[in-house]
């Protein structure tokens, strides 16, 4: 079945399903599935915000890295011209080079480890939204067929057709499978994001430890240069 254009995924009613040329309108999405839709919408927006912030951080890091490399080149060239200050100048250039490598590692981790996971989850959220829409279509079809069957039964005193019972079974199976998938996804999500955020924190700590170490060496070089 294909869904006709309608309200957003978090709406509880007004949905229209179409099967075999017939259109069925969903009366109301059950509260638990409505909550799923709202959660997916909110989570998707938050991931989008994080992605945009991460992109901005990467851009600023790239610009800073370019300036830092130029800065290191200046000190290396200067060291070649100043024989008496060659050692401290080369030391400063080495400190800058170490900071560059640390920043490169941090940026690479964000672009290759952090962002891909976010985008995979955004794609999965869209997949879950589609599953919810299909569930709504199945429920709308069942409700439409049941209503028509009840009306015919009242008018013609005919039994409820087997196809209605099949639709009911289909809805129940769809609901059970969706709930199981949802619980499994929530468990995996907690595990994945714990690893993701912990890994990012470790990378940041490692970066600042490297930079802090070079800062101490830089101060020592300054003191050395002052005694010359």
Coordinates of C-alpha atoms in Angstrom, one line a residue:
X1 CA 0.0 0.0 0.0
X2 CA 1.0 3.6 -0.7
X3 CA 0.3 6.5 1.5
X4 CA -1.3 9.6 0.1
X5 CA 0.1 13.0 1.1
X6 CA -0.9 13.9 4.5
X7 CA 0.1 15.2 7.9
X8 CA 3.5 14.8 9.5
X9 CA 4.7 11.6 11.2
X10 CA 3.8 12.8 14.7
X11 CA 0.1 13.4 13.9
X12 CA -2.4 11.2 15.6
X13 CA -5.2 11.4 13.1
X14 CA -6.1 12.5 9.6
X15 CA -3.9 9.8 7.9
X16 CA -5.0 8.3 4.7
X17 CA -4.0 4.9 3.4
X18 CA -4.7 3.5 0.0
X19 CA -5.0 -0.2 -0.9
X20 CA -6.3 -1.7 -4.2
X21 CA -7.6 1.7 -5.3
X22 CA -9.6 2.2 -2.1
X23 CA -8.7 5.0 0.4
X24 CA -8.8 4.5 4.1
X25 CA -8.6 7.3 6.7
X26 CA -6.9 6.5 10.1
X27 CA -9.2 7.6 12.9
X28 CA -6.4 8.0 15.5
X29 CA -2.9 6.6 16.0
X30 CA -2.6 4.8 19.3
X31 CA -0.8 6.9 22.0
X32 CA 2.3 4.7 22.2
X33 CA 2.9 4.9 18.4
X34 CA 2.2 8.6 18.5
X35 CA 4.8 9.0 21.2
X36 CA 7.3 7.1 19.0
X37 CA 6.6 9.5 16.1
X38 CA 7.1 12.6 18.3
X39 CA 10.3 11.1 19.7
X40 CA 11.7 10.4 16.3
X41 CA 10.9 13.9 15.1
X42 CA 12.6 15.5 18.2
X43 CA 15.6 13.2 18.0
X44 CA 16.1 13.9 14.3
X45 CA 16.1 17.7 15.0
X46 CA 18.6 17.3 17.8
X47 CA 20.9 15.2 15.6
X48 CA 20.7 17.8 12.9
X49 CA 21.7 20.5 15.3
X50 CA 24.7 18.5 16.5
X51 CA 25.7 17.8 12.9
X52 CA 25.6 21.5 12.0
X53 CA 27.7 22.4 15.1
X54 CA 30.2 19.7 14.3
X55 CA 30.5 20.9 10.8
X56 CA 31.2 24.4 12.0
X57 CA 33.8 23.2 14.5
X58 CA 35.5 21.2 11.7
X59 CA 35.6 24.3 9.5
X60 CA 37.1 26.5 12.3
X61 CA 39.6 23.7 13.0
X62 CA 40.6 23.6 9.4
X63 CA 41.1 27.3 9.2
X64 CA 43.1 27.3 12.5
X65 CA 45.3 24.4 11.2
X66 CA 46.1 26.3 8.0
X67 CA 47.3 29.3 10.1
X68 CA 49.2 27.1 12.5
X69 CA 51.1 25.4 9.7
X70 CA 52.0 28.8 8.3
X71 CA 53.2 29.8 11.7
X72 CA 55.4 26.8 12.0
X73 CA 56.9 27.4 8.6
X74 CA 57.8 31.0 9.6
X75 CA 59.8 29.7 12.7
X76 CA 61.5 27.0 10.6
X77 CA 62.6 29.6 8.0
X78 CA 63.7 32.0 10.8
X79 CA 65.8 29.3 12.4
X80 CA 67.8 28.9 9.2
X81 CA 68.7 32.6 9.3
X82 CA 69.5 33.0 13.0
X83 CA 72.4 30.8 13.9
X84 CA 72.5 31.8 17.6
X85 CA 68.7 31.4 18.0
X86 CA 68.5 28.3 15.8
X87 CA 67.9 25.8 18.6
X88 CA 65.0 27.6 20.4
X89 CA 63.5 28.6 17.1
X90 CA 63.6 25.0 15.8
X91 CA 62.1 24.0 19.1
X92 CA 59.2 26.3 18.7
X93 CA 58.7 25.0 15.1
X94 CA 58.6 21.5 16.5
X95 CA 56.0 22.5 19.1
X96 CA 53.8 24.0 16.4
X97 CA 54.2 20.8 14.3
X98 CA 53.2 18.6 17.3
X99 CA 50.1 20.8 17.8
X100 CA 49.3 20.5 14.1
X101 CA 49.4 16.7 14.3
X102 CA 47.2 16.7 17.4
X103 CA 44.6 18.9 15.8
X104 CA 44.7 16.8 12.6
X105 CA 44.0 13.7 14.7
X106 CA 41.1 15.4 16.5
X107 CA 39.5 16.6 13.3
X108 CA 40.0 13.3 11.6
X109 CA 38.3 11.5 14.5
X110 CA 35.3 13.8 14.3
X111 CA 34.9 13.6 10.5
X112 CA 35.5 9.8 10.3
X113 CA 34.2 8.4 13.6
X114 CA 31.7 10.9 15.0
X115 CA 29.8 12.4 12.1
X116 CA 29.1 9.1 10.2
X117 CA 27.4 7.6 13.2
X118 CA 25.1 10.7 13.5
X119 CA 24.2 10.4 9.9
X120 CA 23.5 6.7 10.1
X121 CA 21.1 7.4 12.9
X122 CA 19.4 10.2 10.9
X123 CA 18.9 7.7 8.0
X124 CA 17.6 5.1 10.4
X125 CA 15.1 7.6 11.9
X126 CA 13.7 8.2 8.4
X127 CA 13.4 4.4 8.0
X128 CA 11.5 4.2 11.3
X129 CA 9.2 7.0 10.2
X130 CA 8.4 5.1 7.1
X131 CA 7.6 2.0 9.2
X132 CA 5.2 4.0 11.3
X133 CA 3.5 5.3 8.2
X134 CA 3.0 1.8 6.9
X135 CA 1.7 0.7 10.3
X136 CA -0.8 3.6 10.1
X137 CA -1.8 2.5 6.6
X138 CA -2.4 -1.0 7.8
X139 CA -4.5 0.1 10.7
X140 CA -6.5 2.5 8.5
X141 CA -7.2 -0.3 6.1
X142 CA -8.4 -2.6 8.9
X143 CA -10.6 0.1 10.3
X144 CA -12.1 0.9 6.9
X145 CA -12.8 -2.7 6.1
X146 CA -14.2 -3.4 9.5
X147 CA -16.6 -0.4 9.3
X148 CA -17.8 -1.5 5.9
X149 CA -18.3 -5.0 7.0
X150 CA -20.3 -4.0 10.1
X151 CA -22.5 -1.8 8.0
X152 CA -23.1 -4.6 5.5
X153 CA -23.8 -7.0 8.4
X154 CA -26.5 -4.6 9.8
X155 CA -28.1 -4.2 6.4
X156 CA -27.7 -7.7 4.9
X157 CA -27.1 -9.8 8.1
X158 CA -23.9 -11.3 6.5
X159 CA -20.9 -12.5 8.6
X160 CA -17.7 -10.5 9.0
X161 CA -15.5 -11.4 6.0
X162 CA -12.3 -13.3 6.5
X163 CA -10.3 -10.5 4.9
X164 CA -11.2 -8.3 7.8
X165 CA -9.8 -10.8 10.3
X166 CA -6.7 -11.1 8.2
X167 CA -6.3 -7.3 8.3
X168 CA -6.7 -7.4 12.1
X169 CA -4.0 -10.1 12.4
X170 CA -1.8 -8.0 10.1
X171 CA -2.2 -5.0 12.3
X172 CA -1.4 -6.9 15.5
X173 CA 1.7 -8.5 13.9
X174 CA 2.8 -5.1 12.7
X175 CA 2.4 -3.6 16.1
X176 CA 4.3 -6.4 17.9
X177 CA 7.2 -6.3 15.4
X178 CA 7.4 -2.5 15.6
X179 CA 7.5 -2.6 19.4
X180 CA 10.2 -5.2 19.4
X181 CA 12.3 -3.3 16.9
X182 CA 11.8 -0.1 18.9
X183 CA 13.0 -1.6 22.2
X184 CA 16.0 -3.1 20.4
X185 CA 16.8 0.2 18.7
X186 CA 16.6 2.1 22.0
X187 CA 19.0 -0.4 23.6
X188 CA 21.5 -0.2 20.7
X189 CA 21.2 3.6 20.6
X190 CA 22.1 4.0 24.3
X191 CA 25.1 1.7 23.8
X192 CA 26.2 3.4 20.6
X193 CA 25.9 7.0 21.9
X194 CA 27.7 6.1 25.1
X195 CA 30.6 4.8 23.1
X196 CA 30.5 7.7 20.6
X197 CA 30.4 10.5 23.2
X198 CA 33.0 8.7 25.5
X199 CA 35.3 8.3 22.5
X200 CA 34.9 12.0 21.5
X201 CA 35.7 13.0 25.1
X202 CA 38.8 10.8 25.2
X203 CA 40.0 12.3 21.9
X204 CA 39.5 15.9 23.2
X205 CA 41.4 15.0 26.4
X206 CA 44.2 13.5 24.4
X207 CA 44.4 16.6 22.2
X208 CA 44.6 19.0 25.1
X209 CA 47.1 16.9 26.9
X210 CA 49.4 17.0 23.9
X211 CA 48.9 20.8 23.5
X212 CA 49.5 21.3 27.2
X213 CA 52.7 19.4 27.0
X214 CA 53.9 21.5 24.1
X215 CA 53.0 24.7 26.1
X216 CA 55.3 23.7 28.9
X217 CA 58.1 23.0 26.4
X218 CA 57.4 26.4 24.7
X219 CA 57.8 28.2 28.0
X220 CA 61.1 26.4 28.6
X221 CA 62.3 27.4 25.2
X222 CA 61.4 31.1 25.9
X223 CA 63.5 31.0 29.1
X224 CA 66.4 29.4 27.2
X225 CA 66.2 32.1 24.5
X226 CA 66.2 34.9 27.1
X227 CA 69.5 33.6 28.5
X228 CA 71.2 33.8 25.2

